[in-house]
Backbone as numpy.savetxt, mean C-alpha at the origin, in Angstrom:
# Nx Ny Nz CAx CAy CAz Cx Cy Cz
19.52 1.57 -4.49 19.14 0.09 -4.49 18.07 -0.02 -2.83
17.15 -1.11 -3.09 16.62 -0.70 -1.96 16.35 -2.64 -1.19
16.40 -2.38 -0.07 16.19 -3.95 0.57 14.60 -4.36 1.18
14.26 -5.08 1.17 12.89 -5.80 2.07 13.03 -6.44 2.57
12.35 -5.94 3.81 12.27 -7.04 5.29 11.45 -7.12 5.25
11.03 -8.62 6.02 9.14 -9.02 5.74 9.74 -9.70 7.79
8.73 -9.38 8.31 8.56 -9.48 9.36 7.39 -9.76 9.72
7.37 -11.39 10.36 6.05 -11.76 10.54 6.64 -12.70 11.67
5.00 -12.83 12.69 5.19 -13.82 13.88 6.05 -14.68 13.79
6.58 -15.87 15.30 7.16 -16.48 14.95 5.99 -18.28 14.36
6.42 -19.07 13.90 4.88 -20.20 13.96 4.59 -20.40 15.14
2.96 -21.55 15.14 3.10 -21.80 16.45 2.62 -23.35 16.42
4.73 -23.92 16.60 4.92 -25.06 16.14 5.06 -25.06 15.27
4.76 -26.38 14.26 5.08 -26.99 12.76 4.74 -25.72 11.10
3.23 -25.29 12.27 2.38 -24.65 11.23 2.59 -23.66 10.91
2.32 -22.70 9.64 2.42 -20.90 9.73 1.84 -20.29 10.49
1.70 -19.51 10.54 0.50 -18.54 11.25 -0.18 -18.36 10.43
-1.31 -17.63 10.35 -2.42 -17.35 9.67 -3.01 -16.52 10.43
-3.47 -15.08 9.42 -4.54 -14.44 9.49 -5.77 -14.06 8.64
-6.34 -14.19 9.06 -7.95 -14.34 8.41 -8.77 -12.62 9.16
-9.33 -12.00 7.32 -10.11 -11.13 7.83 -11.01 -10.94 7.29
-12.14 -10.14 7.17 -13.22 -10.26 5.69 -13.28 -9.51 5.11
-12.98 -9.23 4.37 -13.19 -8.14 3.65 -12.93 -8.08 2.03
-13.03 -6.44 1.62 -13.19 -6.62 -0.24 -11.88 -6.79 -0.48
-11.46 -7.80 -1.68 -10.07 -7.98 -1.64 -9.45 -6.99 -2.23
-10.36 -6.61 -3.69 -9.71 -5.43 -4.35 -9.15 -4.27 -4.12
-10.18 -3.48 -2.74 -9.64 -2.45 -1.74 -8.93 -2.66 -0.85
-8.81 -4.16 -0.33 -7.50 -4.13 0.59 -5.94 -4.08 -0.14
-6.25 -4.54 -1.27 -5.43 -4.20 -2.54 -5.01 -2.93 -2.89
-5.79 -2.44 -3.05 -5.57 -0.80 -3.38 -4.91 -0.03 -2.06
-5.55 -0.55 -0.78 -4.13 -0.40 0.25 -3.46 -0.16 0.08
-2.79 -0.96 0.02 -1.30 -2.25 0.23 -0.97 -1.34 -1.18
-1.16 -1.95 -2.38 -0.28 -1.53 -3.40 0.24 0.06 -2.94
-0.69 0.70 -2.83 -0.71 2.62 -2.46 0.01 2.34 -1.20
0.55 2.13 -0.40 1.44 1.89 0.84 2.10 1.81 0.40
2.84 0.67 -0.59 3.91 -0.36 -0.33 4.08 0.41 -1.88
3.78 1.42 -2.66 4.04 1.93 -3.86 5.13 3.46 -3.52
4.24 4.08 -2.03 5.12 5.69 -1.88 5.62 5.21 -1.08
5.24 4.07 -0.19 7.97 3.25 0.17 8.60 3.46 -0.44
8.36 2.65 -1.89 9.12 2.47 -2.66 9.24 4.36 -3.42
8.45 4.73 -4.05 8.51 6.04 -4.70 9.90 6.88 -4.31
9.26 6.58 -2.58 9.72 7.74 -1.73 10.96 7.40 -0.71
11.97 6.03 -1.38 13.04 5.71 -0.72 13.84 5.72 -1.60
14.59 6.28 -1.38 16.03 6.28 -2.98 17.31 5.61 -2.41
17.13 3.96 -1.74 18.29 3.59 -1.74 17.35 3.48 -0.06
18.09 2.34 0.69 18.09 1.94 2.09 16.68 0.90 2.26
15.73 1.17 2.99 15.01 -0.46 3.39 13.46 -0.21 3.59
13.01 -0.90 3.05 11.57 -1.09 3.21 11.01 -2.17 4.09
10.12 -2.35 5.19 10.15 -3.09 6.63 8.56 -3.30 6.01
8.14 -4.67 6.19 6.89 -5.37 5.87 6.97 -5.98 7.27
5.73 -5.28 8.13 6.04 -6.58 9.93 4.02 -7.18 9.91
3.69 -7.85 10.41 2.28 -7.91 10.56 2.14 -9.06 12.02
1.77 -8.53 12.37 1.49 -8.97 13.93 -0.22 -8.67 14.38
-1.13 -9.22 15.34 -2.03 -9.65 15.68 -1.92 -9.41 17.32
-3.22 -9.01 17.63 -3.78 -8.82 19.31 -4.98 -9.81 19.06
-6.20 -9.47 20.29 -7.01 -10.52 20.36 -7.52 -10.19 19.44
-8.60 -8.47 18.43 -8.75 -8.48 18.06 -8.37 -7.97 16.42
-7.87 -7.56 16.42 -7.42 -6.85 15.39 -5.86 -7.47 14.29
-5.96 -7.30 12.91 -4.86 -7.19 12.61 -3.78 -5.99 12.37
-2.56 -6.05 13.08 -1.97 -5.27 12.82 -1.03 -5.40 11.68
-1.08 -3.94 10.91 -0.03 -3.80 9.65 1.21 -3.13 9.54
2.38 -3.21 9.20 3.10 -1.91 9.19 4.09 -1.85 8.00
4.42 -0.72 7.27 4.67 -0.67 6.60 5.96 0.87 6.55
6.88 0.67 6.80 7.82 1.33 7.34 9.20 1.48 6.75
9.45 2.68 5.99 10.86 3.30 5.11 11.45 3.92 5.59
12.97 3.49 4.88 14.29 5.07 5.79 13.99 5.36 4.61
12.76 6.51 3.47 13.31 7.52 2.56 12.99 8.79 3.55
12.37 10.26 2.44 12.12 11.02 3.20 11.62 11.62 3.99
11.22 11.01 4.71 9.65 11.54 5.57 8.62 12.32 4.95
7.74 12.90 5.92 6.73 13.87 5.93 7.32 14.88 7.28
7.52 16.09 6.37 7.19 17.26 7.36 6.41 16.79 8.51
6.72 17.43 9.95 6.06 17.37 10.89 4.61 17.87 11.06
4.77 19.71 10.85 3.71 20.32 10.75 3.01 19.63 9.43
3.25 18.29 8.58 2.06 18.32 7.90 1.51 16.65 7.41
2.58 16.78 9.31 1.42 14.88 9.10 0.52 14.67 9.36
-0.81 15.83 10.02 -2.04 15.94 10.72 -2.53 16.10 9.14
-2.42 16.32 7.90 -2.79 16.36 6.67 -2.44 15.27 5.90
-2.18 14.39 6.04 -1.50 13.69 5.17 -2.41 12.68 4.77
-3.92 12.31 5.62 -5.42 11.65 4.64 -5.86 12.50 4.08
-5.39 13.88 4.52 -6.76 14.52 3.75 -6.44 14.61 1.89
-7.57 14.84 1.54 -8.01 15.11 -0.33 -7.24 16.56 -1.07
-6.37 15.49 -1.95 -5.70 16.55 -2.79 -4.47 17.64 -1.69
-3.89 16.69 -0.97 -2.73 16.82 0.21 -1.84 16.05 -0.62
-0.34 16.75 -0.51 0.78 16.19 -1.34 2.04 17.21 -0.04
2.49 15.94 0.65 4.04 16.97 0.90 4.15 17.86 0.58
5.47 18.97 1.27 5.32 19.79 0.27 7.15 18.96 -0.09
7.66 18.16 0.38 8.97 17.68 0.18 9.11 16.62 -1.06
8.09 16.61 -1.30 7.49 15.09 -2.55 8.51 15.56 -3.39
8.88 14.35 -4.19 10.08 15.04 -5.17 9.22 14.95 -6.24
7.90 14.40 -6.43 7.00 14.28 -7.98 5.51 15.05 -7.67
5.86 15.85 -6.48 4.76 16.96 -6.88 4.22 17.43 -7.70
4.96 18.14 -8.68 4.56 19.04 -10.07 4.90 18.27 -11.57
4.76 16.46 -10.70 4.53 15.46 -11.87 3.99 14.82 -12.23
3.10 15.14 -11.42 1.97 13.38 -11.62 1.15 13.07 -10.05
0.08 12.93 -10.41 -0.79 12.38 -8.85 -1.44 13.44 -8.61
-2.81 13.42 -7.88 -3.87 14.08 -7.43 -4.04 14.67 -6.02
-3.22 13.70 -5.14 -3.15 14.47 -4.16 -4.72 13.30 -3.50
-4.88 11.99 -3.64 -5.69 11.66 -4.29 -5.10 10.33 -2.75
-4.55 9.67 -3.18 -4.16 8.54 -2.80 -4.11 8.13 -0.98
-3.69 8.97 -0.38 -4.19 8.13 0.57 -5.05 8.80 1.16
-6.00 10.07 1.17 -7.54 9.72 1.35 -8.10 8.50 1.29
-8.18 7.92 -0.51 -8.88 7.14 -0.34 -8.22 5.66 -0.12
-7.61 5.40 0.90 -6.65 4.75 1.49 -7.57 4.97 3.02
-7.06 5.49 3.42 -8.06 5.99 4.94 -9.53 5.64 4.78
-10.09 6.20 3.04 -11.40 5.64 3.73 -11.36 4.39 3.42
-11.21 3.70 2.63 -11.10 2.08 2.21 -11.42 1.34 3.90
-10.12 2.20 4.26 -9.65 1.60 5.73 -11.02 1.36 6.48
-11.87 2.93 6.76 -12.53 3.07 7.69 -14.28 2.21 6.82
-14.49 2.12 6.05 -15.23 1.74 5.40 -15.15 0.45 5.65
-14.13 -0.61 5.85 -13.69 -1.84 6.76 -13.90 -1.70 8.15
-14.08 -0.90 8.59 -13.87 -0.73 10.51 -12.67 -0.72 11.07
-11.80 -0.26 9.96 -10.51 -0.26 10.61 -9.63 1.34 11.27
-8.75 1.06 11.03 -8.10 2.80 11.15 -6.55 2.61 10.89
-5.98 4.31 10.55 -4.92 3.81 9.87 -4.27 5.14 9.93
-2.87 5.25 10.81 -1.72 6.06 11.86 -0.08 6.14 10.92
-0.20 7.20 10.97 1.08 7.44 10.03 2.44 8.19 11.47
3.56 7.45 11.17 4.41 8.93 12.25 5.53 8.48 11.28
6.42 9.78 11.03 7.73 9.90 10.62 8.75 11.10 10.88
9.67 11.08 10.39 11.05 12.23 10.83 11.45 12.20 9.55
11.75 13.47 8.96 12.43 14.14 7.66 13.52 13.26 7.73
13.81 13.06 6.77 15.24 12.61 5.98 15.63 10.59 6.50
14.39 10.82 7.76 14.99 9.50 7.94 13.84 8.07 7.57
12.76 8.58 7.46 11.28 7.37 7.29 10.15 7.58 7.27
8.93 7.06 7.74 7.83 6.84 7.39 6.85 5.63 8.05
6.17 5.80 8.65 5.75 4.61 9.15 3.86 3.98 8.64
3.67 3.83 8.30 2.28 3.99 8.54 1.74 2.28 8.80
0.56 1.97 10.19 0.73 1.43 10.74 -1.28 1.44 9.87
-1.88 0.30 10.33 -3.20 -0.44 9.31 -3.40 -1.46 10.86
-4.56 -0.92 11.27 -5.62 -2.14 12.24 -7.08 -2.20 11.18
-7.43 -4.11 11.20 -8.05 -4.20 10.68 -8.94 -5.25 11.00
-10.09 -5.21 11.51 -10.79 -6.58 12.31 -10.57 -7.75 11.94
-10.01 -8.48 13.25 -9.39 -9.91 12.59 -11.05 -10.41 12.30
-10.88 -11.57 11.53 -12.28 -12.42 10.73 -13.12 -12.54 12.29
-12.99 -12.96 13.14 -13.39 -13.54 14.30 -14.34 -12.21 14.96
-14.65 -10.71 14.44 -14.56 -9.93 15.10 -15.16 -8.71 14.24
-15.13 -9.53 12.84 -16.07 -7.95 11.95 -16.83 -8.13 11.65
-16.97 -7.42 11.06 -18.71 -6.34 10.86 -20.01 -7.53 9.78
-20.56 -7.06 10.15 -21.56 -7.64 8.64 -21.38 -6.91 7.43
-21.29 -8.46 7.12 -20.64 -7.50 4.95 -21.87 -6.68 4.49
-23.00 -7.56 5.28 -24.11 -5.79 4.75 -23.77 -4.12 4.89
-22.90 -4.11 5.93 -22.36 -2.82 6.70 -20.72 -2.44 5.88
-20.18 -3.33 4.76 -19.61 -3.00 3.87 -19.82 -2.02 2.73
-20.04 -0.90 3.03 -20.55 0.21 2.31 -19.51 0.57 1.14
-19.21 0.39 0.09 -18.06 1.01 -0.85 -18.77 2.14 -1.74
-20.35 2.11 -1.92 -21.20 3.37 -2.80 -20.47 5.02 -3.07
-20.09 5.26 -1.89 -19.65 7.02 -2.19 -18.03 7.03 -1.56
-17.35 6.11 -1.85 -16.07 6.57 -2.37 -16.02 7.04 -3.59
-14.78 7.91 -3.43 -14.42 8.20 -4.62 -13.55 7.61 -5.16
-13.00 7.17 -6.16 -12.09 6.48 -6.92 -10.89 7.39 -7.69
-9.79 7.59 -7.60 -8.62 8.58 -7.60 -8.75 8.60 -9.49
-9.26 7.51 -10.08 -8.72 7.86 -11.50 -10.05 8.31 -11.68
-11.25 8.25 -11.69 -12.31 9.19 -12.03 -12.22 11.23 -11.77
-10.97 11.41 -10.81 -11.05 12.62 -10.11 -9.89 12.94 -11.17
-9.08 12.19 -12.28 -7.79 12.63 -12.23 -7.67 11.95 -14.52
-8.71 12.15 -15.36 -9.13 11.40 -16.04 -7.77 11.69 -17.27
-6.93 12.67 -17.12 -5.84 12.78 -18.31 -4.62 11.70 -16.80
-4.53 11.47 -16.07 -3.15 11.21 -15.12 -2.42 10.07 -16.27
-3.14 9.72 -17.16 -1.90 8.65 -18.12 -1.81 10.01 -18.65
-1.58 10.57 -18.57 -0.46 11.72 -19.92 0.27 12.47 -19.74
0.23 11.98 -17.62 1.43 13.50 -17.18 2.71 12.63 -17.58
3.11 14.04 -17.41 5.00 13.26 -17.48 5.56 12.81 -16.58
6.69 11.37 -17.44 7.01 10.12 -16.49 8.30 9.84 -16.80
9.05 8.92 -16.12 10.32 8.90 -16.93 10.03 7.38 -17.27
10.27 6.93 -17.78 9.98 5.38 -18.00 11.35 4.79 -18.33
11.56 3.58 -17.91 12.89 3.24 -17.93 12.39 1.27 -18.77
13.24 0.98 -19.21 12.64 -0.24 -19.21 13.07 -1.69 -18.42
12.19 -1.72 -17.88 12.46 -2.96 -16.71 12.45 -4.22 -16.45
13.06 -5.61 -16.38 13.42 -6.89 -16.77 12.46 -7.15 -15.37
11.14 -7.87 -16.48 10.09 -8.29 -15.31 10.11 -9.96 -15.28
11.38 -10.12 -17.00 10.68 -11.50 -16.35 10.75 -12.63 -15.46
11.82 -11.98 -14.37 11.41 -13.23 -12.99 10.46 -13.55 -12.32
9.55 -12.07 -13.19 7.67 -12.78 -12.59 7.05 -13.13 -12.90
7.41 -13.67 -14.58 6.38 -13.47 -15.60 5.65 -15.28 -15.74
6.33 -16.05 -14.86 6.02 -17.57 -14.63 4.59 -17.17 -14.51
4.20 -18.59 -14.90 2.54 -18.70 -15.36 2.25 -20.18 -14.93
1.36 -20.01 -13.06 0.33 -21.11 -12.67 -0.45 -21.66 -13.08
-0.73 -22.68 -13.26 -2.01 -23.27 -13.98 -3.17 -23.06 -12.47
-4.43 -22.51 -12.54 -4.96 -22.46 -11.49 -5.08 -20.94 -11.29
-4.38 -20.53 -10.95 -3.98 -18.85 -10.45 -4.34 -18.27 -11.23
-5.02 -16.82 -9.90 -5.68 -15.48 -10.71 -4.75 -15.18 -11.33
-4.95 -14.07 -12.44 -4.32 -13.41 -13.21 -4.45 -12.20 -12.47
-3.62 -11.26 -12.73 -3.57 -9.95 -12.66 -2.73 -8.63 -13.78
-3.66 -7.31 -13.64 -2.77 -6.80 -15.20 -2.19 -5.91 -13.68
-1.25 -5.05 -13.47 -0.80 -4.19 -12.68 -0.42 -2.96 -13.78
-1.39 -2.19 -13.81 -1.04 -0.75 -14.51 0.05 0.19 -13.31
1.06 0.95 -13.48 2.09 1.86 -12.85 2.73 2.42 -13.40
2.63 3.83 -13.02 3.63 4.36 -14.57 4.50 4.39 -13.81
5.33 4.51 -12.28 6.53 4.49 -11.89 7.35 3.17 -11.79
8.42 3.02 -12.38 9.29 1.95 -13.15 9.60 0.88 -11.49
10.00 1.75 -10.23 9.91 1.40 -8.93 8.85 0.89 -8.11
8.20 1.43 -8.49 7.02 0.92 -8.02 6.18 -0.74 -8.60
6.48 -0.34 -9.75 5.62 -1.29 -10.43 6.53 -2.73 -10.05
8.11 -2.39 -10.09 8.43 -3.43 -9.51 8.92 -4.11 -8.37
8.12 -2.94 -7.43 8.10 -4.00 -5.98 6.48 -4.27 -6.03
5.64 -3.99 -6.59 4.68 -4.60 -6.66 4.26 -6.20 -7.33
5.41 -5.98 -8.60 5.40 -7.46 -8.91 6.19 -8.18 -7.74
6.71 -8.03 -7.04 7.71 -8.92 -5.98 6.64 -9.21 -5.01
5.79 -8.29 -4.94 5.27 -9.14 -3.69 4.24 -9.62 -4.00
3.18 -9.61 -5.28 1.94 -10.13 -6.06 2.48 -11.50 -6.38
3.58 -11.51 -7.22 3.81 -12.58 -7.61 3.96 -14.21 -7.27
3.68 -14.12 -5.56 3.50 -16.22 -5.18 2.15 -16.20 -4.95
1.34 -14.95 -5.42 -0.49 -15.71 -5.59 -0.95 -15.03 -7.10
-0.31 -14.30 -7.82 -0.70 -14.31 -9.16 -0.17 -14.10 -9.88
-0.77 -14.90 -11.00 0.31 -14.29 -12.50 -0.41 -13.40 -12.82
1.26 -12.46 -13.19 1.09 -11.42 -13.81 1.33 -10.88 -15.27
């Protein structure tokens, strides 16, 4: 069983706190889906905490889990292409080891940065920094044309072995007129359920 915790700064008066960034929406969703998906995948029970704050120029988002963690001697390479942690229970079953590498590339393309802190058996914390709306770069400088997509590197990924189980997705099936529809494709049931939980308030799934 997983517990999800959302940590937001206190409201300013009666109005909720808002954060605005200039970004490619699909790329940022890909970043968040990957980070949250990893947190769910590698946390067998415990908690996942999502914390959002800001300073004068940047949005700061942290995704912290109480999962298996990453060995200290492997932290420096965690964003390198084709790298998977040695204690990754899924390393022989699926994936290319490109997920976090693509995350870092997408973040850098937005002129942001990402860091990780981790302790084996205690969990990991990924911290994402992105420029706020008033400090964003010219949209013409956001160039994603040279970024490599994970799917293009592994066209047989969908045939990788995996353990499917029947999920009750009925709570996420509510259709709200006027909302955009989003199709989520994910072969890890727990990750699929977590993504649906996070996105259900903004999309028809």
